[in-house]
Short mmCIF file of C-alpha atoms and ligand atoms in Angstrom, two decimals:
data_model
loop_
_atom_site.label_atom_id
_atom_site.label_comp_id
_atom_site.label_asym_id
_atom_site.label_seq_id
_atom_site.Cartn_x
_atom_site.Cartn_y
_atom_site.Cartn_z
CA MET A 25 37.59 -128.55 -102.51
CA LYS A 26 34.81 -126.32 -104.08
CA SER A 27 35.88 -124.02 -106.50
CA ALA A 28 33.77 -121.44 -108.47
CA MET A 29 35.73 -122.03 -111.59
CA THR A 30 34.83 -125.89 -111.84
CA ASP A 31 31.54 -125.74 -110.21
CA ALA A 32 30.03 -122.85 -112.31
CA PRO A 33 27.41 -124.18 -114.57
CA ARG A 34 28.79 -123.95 -118.19
CA SER A 35 26.78 -122.37 -121.13
CA ALA A 36 27.36 -121.39 -124.54
CA THR A 37 26.37 -117.79 -123.96
CA SER A 38 28.64 -117.25 -120.93
CA PRO A 39 31.80 -119.42 -121.41
CA GLY A 40 33.84 -117.21 -118.94
CA ALA A 41 37.68 -116.66 -119.53
CA ASP A 42 38.58 -119.29 -116.82
CA ASP A 43 36.35 -121.79 -117.78
CA ALA A 44 38.79 -123.80 -120.02
CA ARG A 45 38.30 -127.22 -118.29
CA PRO A 46 35.61 -129.42 -119.75
CA PRO A 47 33.16 -130.68 -117.13
CA ARG A 48 34.03 -133.94 -115.24
CA LYS A 49 32.90 -137.07 -117.04
CA THR A 50 30.94 -139.71 -115.37
CA ALA A 51 33.38 -142.65 -114.52
CA LEU A 52 32.49 -145.86 -116.57
CA GLN A 53 32.61 -149.35 -115.07
CA ALA A 54 33.56 -152.70 -116.18
CA VAL A 55 30.84 -154.96 -117.90
CA ARG A 56 28.88 -156.75 -115.41
CA GLY A 57 30.12 -160.11 -114.52
CA MET A 58 33.52 -159.27 -115.81
CA ASN A 59 36.25 -158.70 -113.29
CA ASP A 60 39.43 -156.50 -112.68
CA VAL A 61 42.16 -158.43 -110.91
CA LEU A 62 44.17 -155.79 -108.85
CA PRO A 63 47.73 -156.22 -108.08
CA ASP A 64 46.97 -157.42 -104.41
CA GLU A 65 45.16 -160.23 -105.85
CA ALA A 66 46.85 -160.91 -108.82
CA ALA A 67 49.95 -162.12 -106.85
CA LEU A 68 48.06 -165.17 -105.87
CA TRP A 69 46.91 -165.77 -109.53
CA GLU A 70 50.64 -165.56 -110.55
CA ARG A 71 51.74 -168.00 -108.14
CA PHE A 72 48.69 -170.44 -109.00
CA GLU A 73 49.60 -170.07 -112.74
CA GLU A 74 53.29 -170.61 -112.09
CA THR A 75 52.59 -173.96 -110.21
CA THR A 76 49.99 -174.99 -112.82
CA ARG A 77 52.13 -174.45 -115.92
CA ASP A 78 55.15 -176.15 -114.06
CA VAL A 79 53.01 -179.34 -113.38
CA PHE A 80 51.67 -179.75 -116.75
CA ARG A 81 55.33 -179.18 -118.06
CA ARG A 82 56.40 -182.08 -115.93
CA TYR A 83 53.89 -184.30 -117.69
CA GLY A 84 55.05 -183.30 -121.09
CA TYR A 85 52.30 -181.00 -122.04
CA ARG A 86 53.11 -177.86 -124.21
CA ASN A 87 51.44 -174.55 -124.43
CA LEU A 88 49.35 -173.70 -127.47
CA ARG A 89 47.49 -170.43 -128.13
CA VAL A 90 44.42 -169.86 -130.27
CA PRO A 91 42.25 -166.83 -130.90
CA ILE A 92 39.67 -165.69 -128.46
CA VAL A 93 37.21 -164.89 -131.38
CA GLU A 94 36.19 -167.89 -133.75
CA PRO A 95 33.35 -168.31 -136.29
CA THR A 96 30.18 -169.02 -134.57
CA PRO A 97 29.51 -172.27 -136.43
CA LEU A 98 32.71 -173.69 -134.89
CA PHE A 99 31.02 -173.57 -131.39
CA VAL A 100 27.55 -174.58 -132.55
CA ARG A 101 28.97 -177.77 -134.16
CA ALA A 102 31.36 -178.66 -131.47
CA ILE A 103 29.34 -177.89 -128.29
CA GLY A 104 25.95 -178.97 -129.59
CA ASP A 105 22.89 -176.52 -130.26
CA ALA A 106 20.86 -177.95 -127.30
CA THR A 107 23.29 -177.00 -124.51
CA ASP A 108 23.19 -174.16 -122.13
CA VAL A 109 26.17 -172.54 -123.69
CA VAL A 110 25.06 -172.58 -127.38
CA GLU A 111 21.38 -171.87 -126.28
CA HIS A 112 21.78 -169.03 -123.94
CA GLU A 113 25.50 -168.10 -123.16
CA MET A 114 27.36 -167.19 -126.19
CA TYR A 115 28.64 -163.60 -126.97
CA THR A 116 27.86 -163.74 -130.49
CA PHE A 117 28.23 -160.60 -132.83
CA GLU A 118 28.53 -159.72 -136.54
CA ASP A 119 31.72 -158.75 -137.98
CA ARG A 120 30.95 -155.20 -139.08
CA LEU A 121 32.91 -155.55 -142.30
CA ASN A 122 31.65 -158.76 -143.86
CA GLY A 123 28.73 -159.72 -141.84
CA GLU A 124 30.27 -162.96 -140.64
CA SER A 125 28.84 -164.36 -137.45
CA LEU A 126 31.64 -164.48 -134.72
CA THR A 127 31.68 -165.59 -131.05
CA LEU A 128 33.91 -165.09 -128.02
CA ARG A 129 35.04 -168.30 -127.22
CA PRO A 130 33.01 -169.90 -124.41
CA GLU A 131 35.36 -172.77 -123.97
CA ALA A 132 38.95 -173.74 -125.52
CA THR A 133 38.37 -177.28 -126.92
CA ALA A 134 36.79 -176.40 -130.00
CA GLY A 135 39.41 -173.94 -131.04
CA ILE A 136 42.14 -176.31 -130.20
CA VAL A 137 40.76 -179.02 -132.50
CA ARG A 138 40.12 -176.52 -135.11
CA ALA A 139 43.67 -175.53 -135.04
CA ALA A 140 45.05 -179.10 -134.92
CA ILE A 141 42.94 -179.87 -138.01
CA GLU A 142 43.83 -176.70 -139.78
CA HIS A 143 47.53 -177.04 -139.15
CA ASN A 144 47.65 -181.03 -139.51
CA LEU A 145 49.10 -180.87 -136.02
CA LEU A 146 48.95 -184.45 -135.45
CA TYR A 147 50.72 -185.44 -138.73
CA GLU A 148 53.77 -187.11 -137.29
CA ARG A 149 52.55 -187.88 -133.64
CA PRO A 150 49.76 -187.29 -131.07
CA GLN A 151 50.00 -184.17 -129.04
CA ARG A 152 49.85 -183.13 -125.44
CA VAL A 153 48.92 -179.24 -125.07
CA TRP A 154 47.54 -177.00 -122.75
CA LEU A 155 46.08 -173.44 -123.33
CA ALA A 156 45.41 -170.62 -120.49
CA GLY A 157 43.14 -167.75 -121.14
CA PRO A 158 39.79 -166.03 -120.78
CA MET A 159 36.34 -167.58 -121.79
CA PHE A 160 33.12 -165.76 -122.14
CA ARG A 161 29.63 -167.10 -121.10
CA HIS A 162 26.52 -164.87 -120.57
CA GLU A 163 25.40 -166.44 -117.28
CA ARG A 164 24.02 -164.65 -114.22
CA PRO A 165 27.07 -163.53 -112.27
CA GLN A 166 27.51 -164.88 -108.72
CA LYS A 167 30.30 -166.20 -106.61
CA GLY A 168 32.26 -168.51 -108.82
CA ARG A 169 30.39 -167.76 -111.92
CA TYR A 170 31.31 -164.98 -114.29
CA ARG A 171 30.59 -163.68 -117.80
CA GLN A 172 34.37 -163.44 -118.30
CA PHE A 173 36.24 -166.31 -116.65
CA HIS A 174 39.50 -167.94 -116.84
CA GLN A 175 40.47 -171.52 -117.60
CA PHE A 176 43.51 -173.72 -117.91
CA ASP A 177 42.68 -176.13 -120.68
CA VAL A 178 44.33 -179.39 -121.14
CA GLU A 179 44.29 -181.82 -124.22
CA ALA A 180 45.69 -184.96 -125.25
CA LEU A 181 44.94 -185.36 -128.83
CA GLY A 182 45.25 -188.71 -130.90
CA PHE A 183 45.35 -190.83 -127.79
CA ALA A 184 42.64 -193.59 -127.25
CA GLY A 185 43.11 -194.10 -123.41
CA PRO A 186 42.31 -194.94 -121.01
CA ASP A 187 45.91 -194.30 -119.86
CA VAL A 188 45.86 -190.67 -121.03
CA ASP A 189 42.70 -190.19 -119.08
CA VAL A 190 44.30 -191.33 -115.78
CA GLU A 191 47.32 -189.23 -116.74
CA GLN A 192 45.24 -186.18 -116.64
CA ILE A 193 43.64 -187.16 -113.35
CA VAL A 194 46.89 -188.06 -111.87
CA MET A 195 48.35 -184.54 -113.08
CA LEU A 196 45.57 -182.74 -111.32
CA ALA A 197 45.71 -184.81 -108.14
CA ARG A 198 49.37 -183.59 -108.24
CA LEU A 199 48.32 -180.11 -108.76
CA TRP A 200 46.07 -179.95 -105.80
CA ARG A 201 48.81 -181.61 -103.67
CA GLU A 202 51.25 -178.80 -104.69
CA LEU A 203 48.74 -176.14 -104.11
CA GLY A 204 47.93 -177.63 -100.55
CA LEU A 205 44.35 -178.26 -101.37
CA ALA A 206 44.47 -182.00 -101.67
CA ASP A 207 41.98 -182.32 -98.74
CA GLY A 208 39.20 -180.17 -100.14
CA ILE A 209 38.79 -181.47 -103.71
CA HIS A 210 37.44 -185.00 -104.54
CA LEU A 211 37.22 -186.92 -107.88
CA GLU A 212 34.01 -187.97 -109.37
CA ILE A 213 33.95 -190.09 -112.55
CA ASN A 214 31.65 -191.77 -114.96
CA SER A 215 31.47 -193.30 -118.33
CA ILE A 216 28.71 -192.12 -120.77
CA GLY A 217 29.61 -194.71 -123.15
CA ASP A 218 29.74 -194.53 -127.19
CA ALA A 219 27.07 -193.38 -129.70
CA ALA A 220 25.11 -196.84 -129.79
CA GLU A 221 24.49 -197.02 -125.94
CA ARG A 222 23.86 -193.35 -125.85
CA ARG A 223 21.16 -193.82 -128.26
CA ALA A 224 19.54 -196.61 -126.22
CA HIS A 225 19.99 -194.69 -123.09
CA ARG A 226 18.55 -191.42 -124.52
CA SER A 227 15.16 -193.58 -125.34
CA ALA A 228 15.37 -195.04 -121.87
CA LEU A 229 15.73 -191.62 -120.41
CA VAL A 230 13.04 -190.17 -122.52
CA GLU A 231 10.39 -192.90 -121.30
CA TYR A 232 11.41 -192.40 -117.81
CA PHE A 233 11.29 -188.58 -117.48
CA THR A 234 8.00 -188.53 -119.58
CA ARG A 235 6.33 -190.48 -116.88
CA TYR A 236 7.57 -187.56 -114.50
CA ALA A 237 6.57 -184.63 -117.20
CA ASP A 238 4.24 -182.80 -114.71
CA ALA A 239 7.13 -182.50 -112.25
CA LEU A 240 9.85 -181.20 -114.48
CA ASP A 241 10.73 -177.56 -114.70
CA ALA A 242 10.46 -176.03 -118.07
CA ASP A 243 14.15 -176.49 -119.05
CA SER A 244 13.89 -180.16 -118.41
CA ARG A 245 10.66 -180.54 -120.29
CA ARG A 246 12.14 -178.95 -123.22
CA ARG A 247 15.17 -181.13 -123.02
CA LEU A 248 12.94 -184.13 -123.06
CA SER A 249 12.82 -183.68 -126.58
CA THR A 250 16.19 -181.82 -127.53
CA ASN A 251 18.73 -183.15 -125.14
CA PRO A 252 17.42 -185.57 -122.46
CA LEU A 253 20.80 -186.64 -121.14
CA ARG A 254 21.20 -183.01 -119.98
CA ILE A 255 18.33 -183.19 -117.67
CA LEU A 256 20.76 -185.42 -115.41
CA ASP A 257 22.88 -182.35 -115.21
CA SER A 258 19.95 -180.00 -113.88
CA LYS A 259 20.74 -177.99 -110.73
CA ASN A 260 17.34 -177.74 -109.73
CA PRO A 261 16.77 -179.08 -106.25
CA ALA A 262 13.25 -180.26 -106.83
CA LEU A 263 14.38 -182.61 -109.39
CA GLN A 264 17.31 -184.40 -107.81
CA GLU A 265 15.00 -187.23 -106.46
CA ILE A 266 13.67 -187.93 -110.05
CA ILE A 267 17.03 -187.67 -111.27
CA ALA A 268 18.34 -190.13 -108.81
CA GLY A 269 15.98 -192.67 -109.88
CA ALA A 270 16.65 -192.55 -113.67
CA PRO A 271 18.11 -195.28 -115.72
CA ARG A 272 21.89 -195.50 -115.50
CA LEU A 273 24.17 -195.62 -118.63
CA VAL A 274 27.04 -196.98 -116.77
CA ASP A 275 25.05 -200.36 -116.11
CA ARG A 276 24.46 -200.83 -119.75
CA LEU A 277 27.72 -200.21 -121.41
CA GLU A 278 28.85 -202.33 -124.31
CA LEU A 279 32.03 -204.28 -124.18
CA PRO A 280 34.54 -201.75 -125.56
CA ALA A 281 33.38 -198.75 -123.35
CA ARG A 282 32.80 -201.08 -120.40
CA THR A 283 36.54 -202.33 -120.91
CA HIS A 284 37.69 -199.06 -121.24
CA PHE A 285 35.91 -197.78 -117.92
CA ASP A 286 37.31 -201.05 -116.11
CA ALA A 287 40.67 -200.29 -117.18
CA LEU A 288 40.26 -196.43 -116.06
CA THR A 289 39.08 -197.43 -112.57
CA GLN A 290 41.91 -200.03 -112.11
CA MET A 291 44.45 -197.63 -112.99
CA LEU A 292 43.25 -195.06 -110.76
CA ALA A 293 43.17 -197.59 -107.90
CA ASP A 294 46.78 -198.61 -108.87
CA ALA A 295 47.68 -194.76 -108.68
CA GLY A 296 46.11 -194.40 -105.41
CA ILE A 297 43.51 -192.12 -106.49
CA ALA A 298 40.24 -192.15 -104.64
CA TYR A 299 37.07 -191.71 -106.78
CA ILE A 300 33.41 -191.91 -106.59
CA VAL A 301 31.38 -193.32 -109.46
CA ASN A 302 28.78 -190.82 -110.17
CA PRO A 303 26.26 -192.22 -112.67
CA ARG A 304 24.65 -188.96 -113.16
CA LEU A 305 27.79 -187.06 -114.13
CA VAL A 306 27.14 -186.04 -117.89
CA ARG A 307 28.99 -182.94 -118.21
CA GLY A 308 27.44 -179.67 -119.99
CA LEU A 309 28.95 -180.01 -123.55
CA ASP A 310 27.85 -182.63 -126.20
CA TYR A 311 30.99 -183.72 -127.51
CA TYR A 312 32.00 -186.17 -124.60
CA ASN A 313 31.83 -189.78 -124.80
CA ARG A 314 33.18 -192.72 -122.39
CA THR A 315 35.30 -191.14 -119.66
CA VAL A 316 33.77 -188.04 -118.05
CA PHE A 317 35.29 -186.81 -114.73
CA GLU A 318 35.01 -183.68 -112.36
CA TRP A 319 37.01 -182.63 -109.65
CA VAL A 320 34.54 -181.16 -106.94
CA THR A 321 35.09 -179.16 -103.79
CA ASP A 322 32.24 -178.60 -101.15
CA ARG A 323 33.83 -175.41 -99.90
CA LEU A 324 32.38 -173.01 -102.82
CA GLY A 325 28.59 -173.66 -102.44
CA ALA A 326 26.82 -174.35 -105.66
CA GLN A 327 29.80 -173.46 -107.79
CA GLY A 328 31.64 -176.67 -106.58
CA THR A 329 33.26 -178.03 -109.64
CA VAL A 330 36.78 -176.84 -110.17
CA ALA A 331 37.78 -178.71 -113.19
CA GLY A 332 35.89 -181.22 -115.55
CA GLY A 333 36.55 -183.06 -118.67
CA GLY A 334 36.64 -186.44 -120.53
CA ARG A 335 37.11 -187.99 -123.60
CA TYR A 336 35.71 -186.67 -126.97
CA ASP A 337 36.54 -189.41 -129.68
CA GLY A 338 33.87 -187.93 -132.17
CA LEU A 339 34.88 -184.40 -132.11
CA PHE A 340 37.62 -184.22 -134.89
CA GLU A 341 35.31 -185.83 -137.50
CA GLU A 342 32.44 -183.49 -136.28
CA LEU A 343 34.65 -180.60 -137.21
CA GLY A 344 35.72 -182.09 -140.58
CA GLY A 345 39.01 -183.79 -139.62
CA LYS A 346 40.03 -187.36 -139.63
CA PHE A 347 39.03 -189.63 -136.56
CA THR A 348 41.18 -188.85 -133.64
CA PRO A 349 40.50 -190.12 -130.24
CA ALA A 350 41.16 -187.49 -127.48
CA CYS A 351 40.74 -186.50 -123.89
CA GLY A 352 41.13 -183.33 -122.21
CA PHE A 353 39.76 -181.24 -119.46
CA ALA A 354 39.28 -177.46 -118.15
CA MET A 355 39.86 -176.27 -114.89
CA GLY A 356 38.23 -172.64 -113.68
CA VAL A 357 40.91 -170.32 -112.49
CA GLU A 358 38.50 -168.04 -110.28
CA ARG A 359 37.17 -171.11 -108.37
CA MET A 360 40.67 -172.14 -107.71
CA ILE A 361 41.59 -168.46 -106.48
CA LEU A 362 38.51 -168.66 -104.24
CA LEU A 363 39.52 -171.96 -102.79
CA LEU A 364 43.25 -170.89 -102.37
CA GLN A 365 42.12 -167.69 -100.64
CA LEU A 366 40.06 -169.60 -98.21
CA ALA A 367 43.03 -171.88 -97.61
CA LYS A 368 45.73 -169.39 -97.12
CA GLY A 369 44.43 -165.78 -97.48
CA ASP A 370 45.89 -163.45 -100.02
CA VAL A 371 49.63 -163.31 -100.68
CA ARG A 372 51.20 -160.09 -101.06
CA ASP A 373 54.38 -159.76 -103.54
CA ALA A 374 56.42 -157.72 -101.10
CA PRO A 375 59.59 -156.18 -102.42
CA PHE A 376 63.03 -157.35 -101.08
CA ALA A 377 64.20 -153.91 -100.35
CA TYR A 378 63.18 -150.55 -100.70
CA ILE A 379 65.78 -147.71 -101.37
CA VAL A 380 65.62 -144.50 -99.53
CA HIS A 381 67.94 -141.90 -100.98
CA VAL A 382 68.24 -138.13 -100.41
CA GLY A 383 70.55 -136.10 -102.53
CA ASP A 384 72.19 -136.18 -105.93
CA ALA A 385 75.26 -138.22 -105.06
CA ALA A 386 73.01 -140.53 -103.02
CA ALA A 387 70.52 -140.99 -105.90
CA LYS A 388 73.56 -142.25 -108.09
CA LEU A 389 74.91 -144.61 -105.65
CA ALA A 390 71.45 -145.72 -104.84
CA HIS A 391 70.81 -146.54 -108.54
CA ARG A 392 73.97 -148.52 -108.89
CA VAL A 393 73.18 -150.48 -105.95
CA ALA A 394 69.67 -151.22 -107.02
CA GLU A 395 70.84 -152.30 -110.47
CA GLU A 396 73.33 -154.81 -108.82
CA LEU A 397 70.64 -156.31 -106.42
CA ARG A 398 68.24 -156.68 -109.59
CA ASP A 399 71.29 -158.52 -111.22
CA ALA A 400 71.16 -160.97 -108.34
CA GLY A 401 67.30 -161.32 -108.98
CA HIS A 402 65.89 -159.27 -106.03
CA SER A 403 62.78 -157.33 -106.35
CA ILE A 404 63.86 -153.57 -105.55
CA VAL A 405 61.79 -150.68 -105.27
CA MET A 406 63.57 -147.22 -105.77
CA ASN A 407 61.89 -144.35 -103.96
CA ALA A 408 60.59 -142.07 -106.66
CA GLY A 409 59.36 -138.72 -106.25
CA GLY A 410 61.64 -137.42 -103.80
CA GLY A 411 60.69 -136.55 -100.20
CA SER A 412 62.43 -136.43 -96.88
CA PHE A 413 64.11 -139.21 -95.08
CA LYS A 414 61.06 -139.51 -92.67
CA ALA A 415 58.39 -139.60 -95.51
CA GLN A 416 60.62 -141.94 -97.63
CA MET A 417 60.74 -144.36 -94.62
CA LYS A 418 57.09 -144.36 -94.21
CA ARG A 419 56.59 -145.51 -97.83
CA ALA A 420 59.35 -148.23 -97.31
CA ASP A 421 57.07 -149.34 -94.33
CA ALA A 422 54.10 -149.45 -96.32
CA SER A 423 55.69 -151.41 -99.19
CA ASP A 424 56.11 -154.36 -97.01
CA ALA A 425 59.78 -154.62 -98.18
CA ARG A 426 61.87 -156.66 -95.75
CA PHE A 427 64.98 -154.12 -95.80
CA ALA A 428 65.01 -150.29 -96.25
CA LEU A 429 68.45 -149.32 -97.90
CA ILE A 430 69.24 -145.95 -96.76
CA VAL A 431 71.69 -143.60 -98.69
CA GLY A 432 72.32 -139.93 -97.79
CA ASP A 433 75.01 -137.44 -98.32
CA ASP A 434 77.30 -138.96 -95.64
CA GLU A 435 76.90 -142.61 -97.15
CA ALA A 436 77.22 -141.42 -100.65
CA ALA A 437 80.76 -139.66 -99.47
CA ALA A 438 81.80 -142.92 -97.90
CA GLY A 439 80.52 -145.13 -100.47
CA THR A 440 78.27 -147.21 -98.05
CA VAL A 441 74.79 -148.07 -97.85
CA ALA A 442 72.75 -148.38 -94.51
CA ILE A 443 70.61 -151.60 -94.30
CA LYS A 444 67.79 -151.52 -91.98
CA PRO A 445 65.60 -154.74 -91.38
CA LEU A 446 61.97 -153.83 -91.38
CA ARG A 447 60.17 -157.20 -90.63
CA GLU A 448 62.66 -158.80 -88.39
CA PRO A 449 64.62 -157.88 -85.40
CA GLY A 450 68.14 -156.46 -85.85
CA GLU A 451 70.07 -153.20 -85.83
CA GLN A 452 70.66 -150.80 -88.95
CA ARG A 453 74.08 -151.25 -90.14
CA ALA A 454 76.34 -149.80 -92.85
CA VAL A 455 77.92 -152.04 -95.49
CA ALA A 456 80.14 -151.01 -98.39
CA ALA A 457 78.12 -150.42 -101.52
CA GLN A 458 79.81 -153.18 -103.37
CA ASP A 459 79.04 -155.90 -100.57
CA VAL A 460 75.31 -155.10 -100.34
CA ALA A 461 74.19 -157.53 -102.82
CA GLU A 462 76.06 -160.25 -101.09
CA HIS A 463 75.43 -159.46 -97.74
CA LEU A 464 71.61 -159.22 -98.40
CA SER A 465 71.79 -162.41 -100.40
CA ALA A 466 73.34 -164.23 -97.49
CA SER A 467 70.73 -162.77 -94.99
CA ALA A 468 67.88 -163.67 -97.40
CA HIS A 469 69.02 -167.27 -97.27
CA LYS A 470 69.55 -167.35 -93.64
CA THR A 471 65.86 -166.28 -92.64
CA LEU A 472 63.71 -167.46 -95.76
P1 ATP B 14 28.85 -175.50 -114.32
O1 ATP B 14 28.36 -176.69 -114.30
O2 ATP B 14 29.61 -174.97 -113.17
O3 ATP B 14 28.18 -174.38 -115.03
P2 ATP B 14 30.24 -176.08 -116.74
O4 ATP B 14 29.90 -177.69 -117.04
O5 ATP B 14 29.47 -175.30 -117.53
O6 ATP B 14 30.16 -175.81 -115.28
P3 ATP B 14 32.70 -176.66 -118.00
O7 ATP B 14 32.39 -175.94 -119.27
O8 ATP B 14 33.00 -178.03 -117.98
O9 ATP B 14 31.81 -176.00 -116.98
O10 ATP B 14 34.11 -175.70 -117.65
C1 ATP B 14 35.01 -176.14 -116.88
C2 ATP B 14 35.01 -175.43 -115.50
O11 ATP B 14 35.40 -173.84 -115.72
C3 ATP B 14 34.07 -175.42 -114.60
O12 ATP B 14 34.22 -176.48 -113.92
C4 ATP B 14 34.36 -174.20 -113.73
O13 ATP B 14 35.61 -174.30 -112.93
C5 ATP B 14 34.70 -172.93 -114.80
N1 ATP B 14 33.45 -172.34 -115.24
C6 ATP B 14 32.64 -172.70 -116.18
N2 ATP B 14 31.86 -171.65 -116.21
C7 ATP B 14 32.21 -170.60 -115.45
C8 ATP B 14 31.78 -169.34 -115.20
N3 ATP B 14 30.79 -168.87 -115.80
N4 ATP B 14 32.57 -168.61 -114.17
C9 ATP B 14 33.61 -168.94 -113.57
N5 ATP B 14 34.02 -170.32 -113.97
C10 ATP B 14 33.34 -171.08 -114.92
MG1 MG B 15 27.65 -173.87 -117.04
#
């Protein structure tokens, strides 16, 4: 609607008596790569999160929470300065008050290990923990890759494995089953050995890739001197053939890592978990040793890794703690949601009943019935803001509720409620107000 009052140009010299409203401000938008999750989509997130938490609980993992902001050196030391994350992706800023360099967490393991050391969490026994929340990486946003994204992160601290390595893999296999996604996700594993063979392997890789230096891209050429293992992780299609011919660390493991890996594969076979050994699997972060694994789907294009992890026996010492073997993984929530949407579409959290009421006496009875139904655990939407029966019935229908409960003057006088099924055949019928909860609970069980 055009109005002279709001559209008139404002000026200091002719403010105008009616010109009390400020001009409309331009609407702000979210930061690029950082997404809102609106209620229709959030319903699926909640179901996914509930299922995940419940599966972790059944394996004895307990929740732990650490800050989103940590001192920058924590991530530089934990993740390694020649990694994509530390080189390009961290949101780092100076605390305005004391100039300390702080970083929005790009991953969870570093903060969890810091907390475990700081609070002496492993004093009495090893710990199984999980954490959920947002992570921040300055990447190029695309499907399945965002700047604020969410992870479930799981860590077994103080366990030398390989039994806990297998436990975590088995736990994820169960999660895929319970989410109905087992068909679409497969397991890749590898061993990247211990420090000694990694050093030897590093020289072998440098020698190998130097022979192809002309064919490498700029990133990989740079990594030849900083972090040659990471060349294996390159997503550049032009390099895949060269990478495929590179020396394989899994072929030259020393006895301890070999024994660990053989036990891991044996236990996976015993648990009936199918896997592929991918000798080029290295993981993007520096702190891993021995077991590395990824769960991968081919349904999401290039962003196919839905969960990845492995063993990081050296990280506690790297961060100033005592030697503590540990194993963990992180699962990307957005990629899981994309998979679930492909498999089942969005779910909507429809209310059980929508209460239509007209008149003061009706409103009182309606409130009482609504509270009783909520006592019984049902999701009940009360009509708010008045409106005719017809208008309220339209809202009831639009809410996707299973039932409309209708209360007018007549019902209020008789102490009854009219129940009208909205999604299934059945006549509207009047039920005494005190029997509504029982009546509806019975019919809920009948048809659900
Ligand atoms: P990628 O190779 O896809 O960049 P990564 O090796 O950097 O993954 P991790 O640090 O191991 O990933 O994180 C574990 C999981 O978190 C990934 O497998 C993925 O599901 C998810 N993830 C990582 N980065 C992002 C992102 N920018 N946006 C959405 N999900 C992400
Ligand atoms: Mg990455």
